[in-house]
Amino acid sequence: MAAVTAVALQDLKSELSSQHQQIRAMLRSVATSSGAPRAEAFDQLRTFLAVHEAAEQEHLHSIPRTDTGQDVPLIDERVGEEDDAADGMTRLEALAIDSDAFSTAFATWADVVTAHAEAEEHQEIPALQGLVDEDAVTAVTTQLRRVPRLADATRTSEPFADQLDRARREFRQDD
């Protein structure tokens, strides 16, 4: 296994951080808007997040398991958080977009999503050092770079779970 260089890890962290910043901006847009603009912002967030999470699940979170043949508790925690966030999104989708219930639930959910992103950047990425090889990290970075383009090309108002499944299939086609 070729050691991962600091440059490769920094490229991965940079791409991941950039997407997390986009997600935080989308979260703010949903939180601060109402009516049709809120619905549009929520649809944009839902699609981007579905594609982003699919890329992470299919590529980022899987590389330590593939390269080491073992579960990594830190990554298992991130996957669990993503499952919880997906459940939260499903609950949000069932609420009226301009209701107080949506606003309250969204604020809590947005905090969870933000904390999850921080954990990926500051815990998961550094933990890859010594667990995976350079080629794997470079491949993950390449797949993550597809996210914005794929999200723009596939944006719909279909439920998050359906978008996530579709995006997973898209990322699996390249394996």
mmCIF file of C-alpha atoms in Angstrom:
data_model
loop_
_atom_site.group_PDB
_atom_site.id
_atom_site.type_symbol
_atom_site.label_atom_id
_atom_site.label_comp_id
_atom_site.label_asym_id
_atom_site.label_seq_id
_atom_site.Cartn_x
_atom_site.Cartn_y
_atom_site.Cartn_z
ATOM 1 C CA MET A 1 0.000 0.000 0.000
ATOM 2 C CA ALA A 2 1.467 3.355 -1.083
ATOM 3 C CA ALA A 3 1.310 5.863 1.754
ATOM 4 C CA VAL A 4 -1.090 8.755 1.404
ATOM 5 C CA THR A 5 0.666 12.063 0.979
ATOM 6 C CA ALA A 6 -0.368 15.189 2.818
ATOM 7 C CA VAL A 7 -1.136 16.754 -0.578
ATOM 8 C CA ALA A 8 -3.644 14.031 -1.497
ATOM 9 C CA LEU A 9 -5.369 14.290 1.871
ATOM 10 C CA GLN A 10 -5.458 18.091 1.600
ATOM 11 C CA ASP A 11 -7.014 17.855 -1.876
ATOM 12 C CA LEU A 12 -9.686 15.542 -0.495
ATOM 13 C CA LYS A 13 -10.325 17.748 2.533
ATOM 14 C CA SER A 14 -10.471 20.842 0.337
ATOM 15 C CA GLU A 15 -13.076 19.309 -1.980
ATOM 16 C CA LEU A 16 -15.105 18.005 0.940
ATOM 17 C CA SER A 17 -14.908 21.362 2.748
ATOM 18 C CA SER A 18 -15.990 23.219 -0.371
ATOM 19 C CA GLN A 19 -19.083 21.041 -0.700
ATOM 20 C CA HIS A 20 -19.829 21.372 3.001
ATOM 21 C CA GLN A 21 -19.678 25.159 2.611
ATOM 22 C CA GLN A 22 -22.185 24.900 -0.239
ATOM 23 C CA ILE A 23 -24.448 22.786 1.964
ATOM 24 C CA ARG A 24 -24.205 25.311 4.824
ATOM 25 C CA ALA A 25 -25.137 28.109 2.394
ATOM 26 C CA MET A 26 -28.126 26.075 1.193
ATOM 27 C CA LEU A 27 -29.161 25.414 4.793
ATOM 28 C CA ARG A 28 -29.088 29.175 5.476
ATOM 29 C CA SER A 29 -31.111 29.840 2.336
ATOM 30 C CA VAL A 30 -33.850 27.429 3.403
ATOM 31 C CA ALA A 31 -33.851 28.788 6.958
ATOM 32 C CA THR A 32 -34.118 32.432 5.915
ATOM 33 C CA SER A 33 -36.650 32.205 3.092
ATOM 34 C CA SER A 34 -40.346 31.411 2.836
ATOM 35 C CA GLY A 35 -42.943 30.406 0.289
ATOM 36 C CA ALA A 36 -41.824 29.449 -3.204
ATOM 37 C CA PRO A 37 -38.204 30.561 -2.659
ATOM 38 C CA ARG A 38 -37.995 28.308 0.413
ATOM 39 C CA ALA A 39 -39.444 25.375 -1.513
ATOM 40 C CA GLU A 40 -36.933 25.976 -4.334
ATOM 41 C CA ALA A 41 -34.037 26.246 -1.874
ATOM 42 C CA PHE A 42 -35.173 23.058 -0.113
ATOM 43 C CA ASP A 43 -35.358 21.173 -3.433
ATOM 44 C CA GLN A 44 -31.864 22.375 -4.328
ATOM 45 C CA LEU A 45 -30.527 21.318 -0.910
ATOM 46 C CA ARG A 46 -32.269 17.947 -1.063
ATOM 47 C CA THR A 47 -30.770 17.086 -4.448
ATOM 48 C CA PHE A 48 -27.272 18.334 -3.674
ATOM 49 C CA LEU A 49 -27.235 16.535 -0.337
ATOM 50 C CA ALA A 50 -28.485 13.281 -1.898
ATOM 51 C CA VAL A 51 -25.715 13.291 -4.503
ATOM 52 C CA HIS A 52 -23.078 14.378 -1.966
ATOM 53 C CA GLU A 53 -24.054 11.649 0.510
ATOM 54 C CA ALA A 54 -24.146 9.028 -2.231
ATOM 55 C CA ALA A 55 -20.595 9.940 -3.252
ATOM 56 C CA GLU A 56 -19.436 9.717 0.349
ATOM 57 C CA GLN A 57 -21.194 6.417 0.987
ATOM 58 C CA GLU A 58 -20.058 4.768 -2.223
ATOM 59 C CA HIS A 59 -16.486 6.053 -2.157
ATOM 60 C CA LEU A 60 -15.267 7.945 0.914
ATOM 61 C CA HIS A 61 -16.679 5.808 3.717
ATOM 62 C CA SER A 62 -16.013 2.561 1.900
ATOM 63 C CA ILE A 63 -12.283 2.946 1.229
ATOM 64 C CA PRO A 64 -10.990 2.036 4.692
ATOM 65 C CA ARG A 65 -13.181 -1.059 4.702
ATOM 66 C CA THR A 66 -12.014 -2.012 1.229
ATOM 67 C CA ASP A 67 -8.328 -1.325 1.882
ATOM 68 C CA THR A 68 -8.160 -2.840 5.388
ATOM 69 C CA GLY A 69 -10.970 -5.384 5.270
ATOM 70 C CA GLN A 70 -12.272 -4.164 8.610
ATOM 71 C CA ASP A 71 -14.830 -1.796 10.046
ATOM 72 C CA VAL A 72 -13.526 1.512 11.344
ATOM 73 C CA PRO A 73 -15.624 2.798 14.275
ATOM 74 C CA LEU A 74 -15.095 6.451 13.370
ATOM 75 C CA ILE A 75 -16.475 5.843 9.892
ATOM 76 C CA ASP A 76 -19.301 3.693 11.217
ATOM 77 C CA GLU A 77 -20.309 6.731 13.323
ATOM 78 C CA ARG A 78 -20.383 8.979 10.228
ATOM 79 C CA VAL A 79 -22.499 6.446 8.323
ATOM 80 C CA GLY A 80 -24.900 6.253 11.269
ATOM 81 C CA GLU A 81 -25.160 10.044 11.294
ATOM 82 C CA GLU A 82 -25.955 10.023 7.585
ATOM 83 C CA ASP A 83 -28.688 7.451 8.130
ATOM 84 C CA ASP A 84 -30.151 9.646 10.879
ATOM 85 C CA ALA A 85 -29.937 12.718 8.627
ATOM 86 C CA ALA A 86 -31.744 10.841 5.842
ATOM 87 C CA ASP A 87 -34.503 9.922 8.297
ATOM 88 C CA GLY A 88 -34.678 13.567 9.351
ATOM 89 C CA MET A 89 -34.988 14.653 5.731
ATOM 90 C CA THR A 90 -37.879 12.240 5.254
ATOM 91 C CA ARG A 91 -39.624 13.789 8.265
ATOM 92 C CA LEU A 92 -39.021 17.286 6.878
ATOM 93 C CA GLU A 93 -40.447 16.309 3.499
ATOM 94 C CA ALA A 94 -43.725 15.390 5.226
ATOM 95 C CA LEU A 95 -44.133 18.869 6.756
ATOM 96 C CA ALA A 96 -45.618 21.977 5.175
ATOM 97 C CA ILE A 97 -42.623 24.035 4.043
ATOM 98 C CA ASP A 98 -43.828 27.270 5.698
ATOM 99 C CA SER A 99 -45.097 25.729 8.913
ATOM 100 C CA ASP A 100 -43.630 26.425 12.325
ATOM 101 C CA ALA A 101 -43.110 22.667 12.675
ATOM 102 C CA PHE A 102 -40.918 22.667 9.568
ATOM 103 C CA SER A 103 -38.898 25.668 10.748
ATOM 104 C CA THR A 104 -38.263 24.123 14.155
ATOM 105 C CA ALA A 105 -37.433 20.659 12.822
ATOM 106 C CA PHE A 106 -35.269 22.121 10.059
ATOM 107 C CA ALA A 107 -33.197 24.185 12.509
ATOM 108 C CA THR A 108 -32.456 21.103 14.616
ATOM 109 C CA TRP A 109 -31.734 18.972 11.564
ATOM 110 C CA ALA A 110 -29.436 21.655 10.075
ATOM 111 C CA ASP A 111 -27.386 21.654 13.292
ATOM 112 C CA VAL A 112 -26.979 17.872 13.052
ATOM 113 C CA VAL A 113 -25.942 18.054 9.389
ATOM 114 C CA THR A 114 -23.416 20.789 10.175
ATOM 115 C CA ALA A 115 -21.900 18.821 13.077
ATOM 116 C CA HIS A 116 -21.652 15.767 10.829
ATOM 117 C CA ALA A 117 -19.767 17.741 8.178
ATOM 118 C CA GLU A 118 -17.330 19.035 10.798
ATOM 119 C CA ALA A 119 -16.690 15.491 12.035
ATOM 120 C CA GLU A 120 -15.934 14.298 8.507
ATOM 121 C CA GLU A 121 -13.455 17.093 7.905
ATOM 122 C CA HIS A 122 -11.718 17.072 11.277
ATOM 123 C CA GLN A 123 -11.915 13.410 12.297
ATOM 124 C CA GLU A 124 -12.543 11.144 9.326
ATOM 125 C CA ILE A 125 -10.169 12.680 6.784
ATOM 126 C CA PRO A 126 -7.165 12.786 9.171
ATOM 127 C CA ALA A 127 -7.924 9.190 10.213
ATOM 128 C CA LEU A 128 -7.412 8.016 6.626
ATOM 129 C CA GLN A 129 -3.669 8.570 7.017
ATOM 130 C CA GLY A 130 -2.188 5.117 7.437
ATOM 131 C CA LEU A 131 -5.457 3.323 6.643
ATOM 132 C CA VAL A 132 -5.706 3.768 2.895
ATOM 133 C CA ASP A 133 -3.449 4.307 -0.065
ATOM 134 C CA GLU A 134 -2.871 7.326 -2.280
ATOM 135 C CA ASP A 135 -4.758 5.926 -5.256
ATOM 136 C CA ALA A 136 -7.878 5.376 -3.165
ATOM 137 C CA VAL A 137 -7.801 8.930 -1.803
ATOM 138 C CA THR A 138 -7.285 10.370 -5.289
ATOM 139 C CA ALA A 139 -10.188 8.295 -6.636
ATOM 140 C CA VAL A 140 -12.491 9.547 -3.870
ATOM 141 C CA THR A 141 -11.526 13.148 -4.594
ATOM 142 C CA THR A 142 -12.296 12.607 -8.273
ATOM 143 C CA GLN A 143 -15.733 11.201 -7.469
ATOM 144 C CA LEU A 144 -16.528 14.037 -5.057
ATOM 145 C CA ARG A 145 -15.669 16.559 -7.778
ATOM 146 C CA ARG A 146 -18.557 15.113 -9.819
ATOM 147 C CA VAL A 147 -21.124 16.024 -7.174
ATOM 148 C CA PRO A 148 -22.006 19.626 -8.167
ATOM 149 C CA ARG A 149 -22.365 18.773 -11.856
ATOM 150 C CA LEU A 150 -24.380 15.636 -11.180
ATOM 151 C CA ALA A 151 -26.631 17.444 -8.695
ATOM 152 C CA ASP A 152 -27.344 20.191 -11.246
ATOM 153 C CA ALA A 153 -28.066 17.645 -13.965
ATOM 154 C CA THR A 154 -30.433 15.513 -11.881
ATOM 155 C CA ARG A 155 -32.289 18.072 -9.790
ATOM 156 C CA THR A 156 -35.885 17.071 -9.155
ATOM 157 C CA SER A 157 -38.457 17.452 -6.415
ATOM 158 C CA GLU A 158 -38.693 13.701 -5.865
ATOM 159 C CA PRO A 159 -38.197 12.428 -2.303
ATOM 160 C CA PHE A 160 -34.693 12.431 -0.858
ATOM 161 C CA ALA A 161 -34.601 8.633 -0.526
ATOM 162 C CA ASP A 162 -35.308 8.218 -4.247
ATOM 163 C CA GLN A 163 -32.674 10.795 -5.186
ATOM 164 C CA LEU A 164 -30.138 9.121 -2.904
ATOM 165 C CA ASP A 165 -30.810 5.713 -4.471
ATOM 166 C CA ARG A 166 -30.493 7.145 -7.980
ATOM 167 C CA ALA A 167 -27.238 8.899 -7.116
ATOM 168 C CA ARG A 168 -25.812 5.724 -5.542
ATOM 169 C CA ARG A 169 -26.550 3.845 -8.757
ATOM 170 C CA GLU A 170 -24.800 6.588 -10.727
ATOM 171 C CA PHE A 171 -21.677 6.329 -8.604
ATOM 172 C CA ARG A 172 -21.708 2.518 -8.709
ATOM 173 C CA GLN A 173 -21.734 2.540 -12.510
ATOM 174 C CA ASP A 174 -18.210 3.916 -12.422
ATOM 175 C CA ASP A 175 -16.841 1.120 -10.225
#
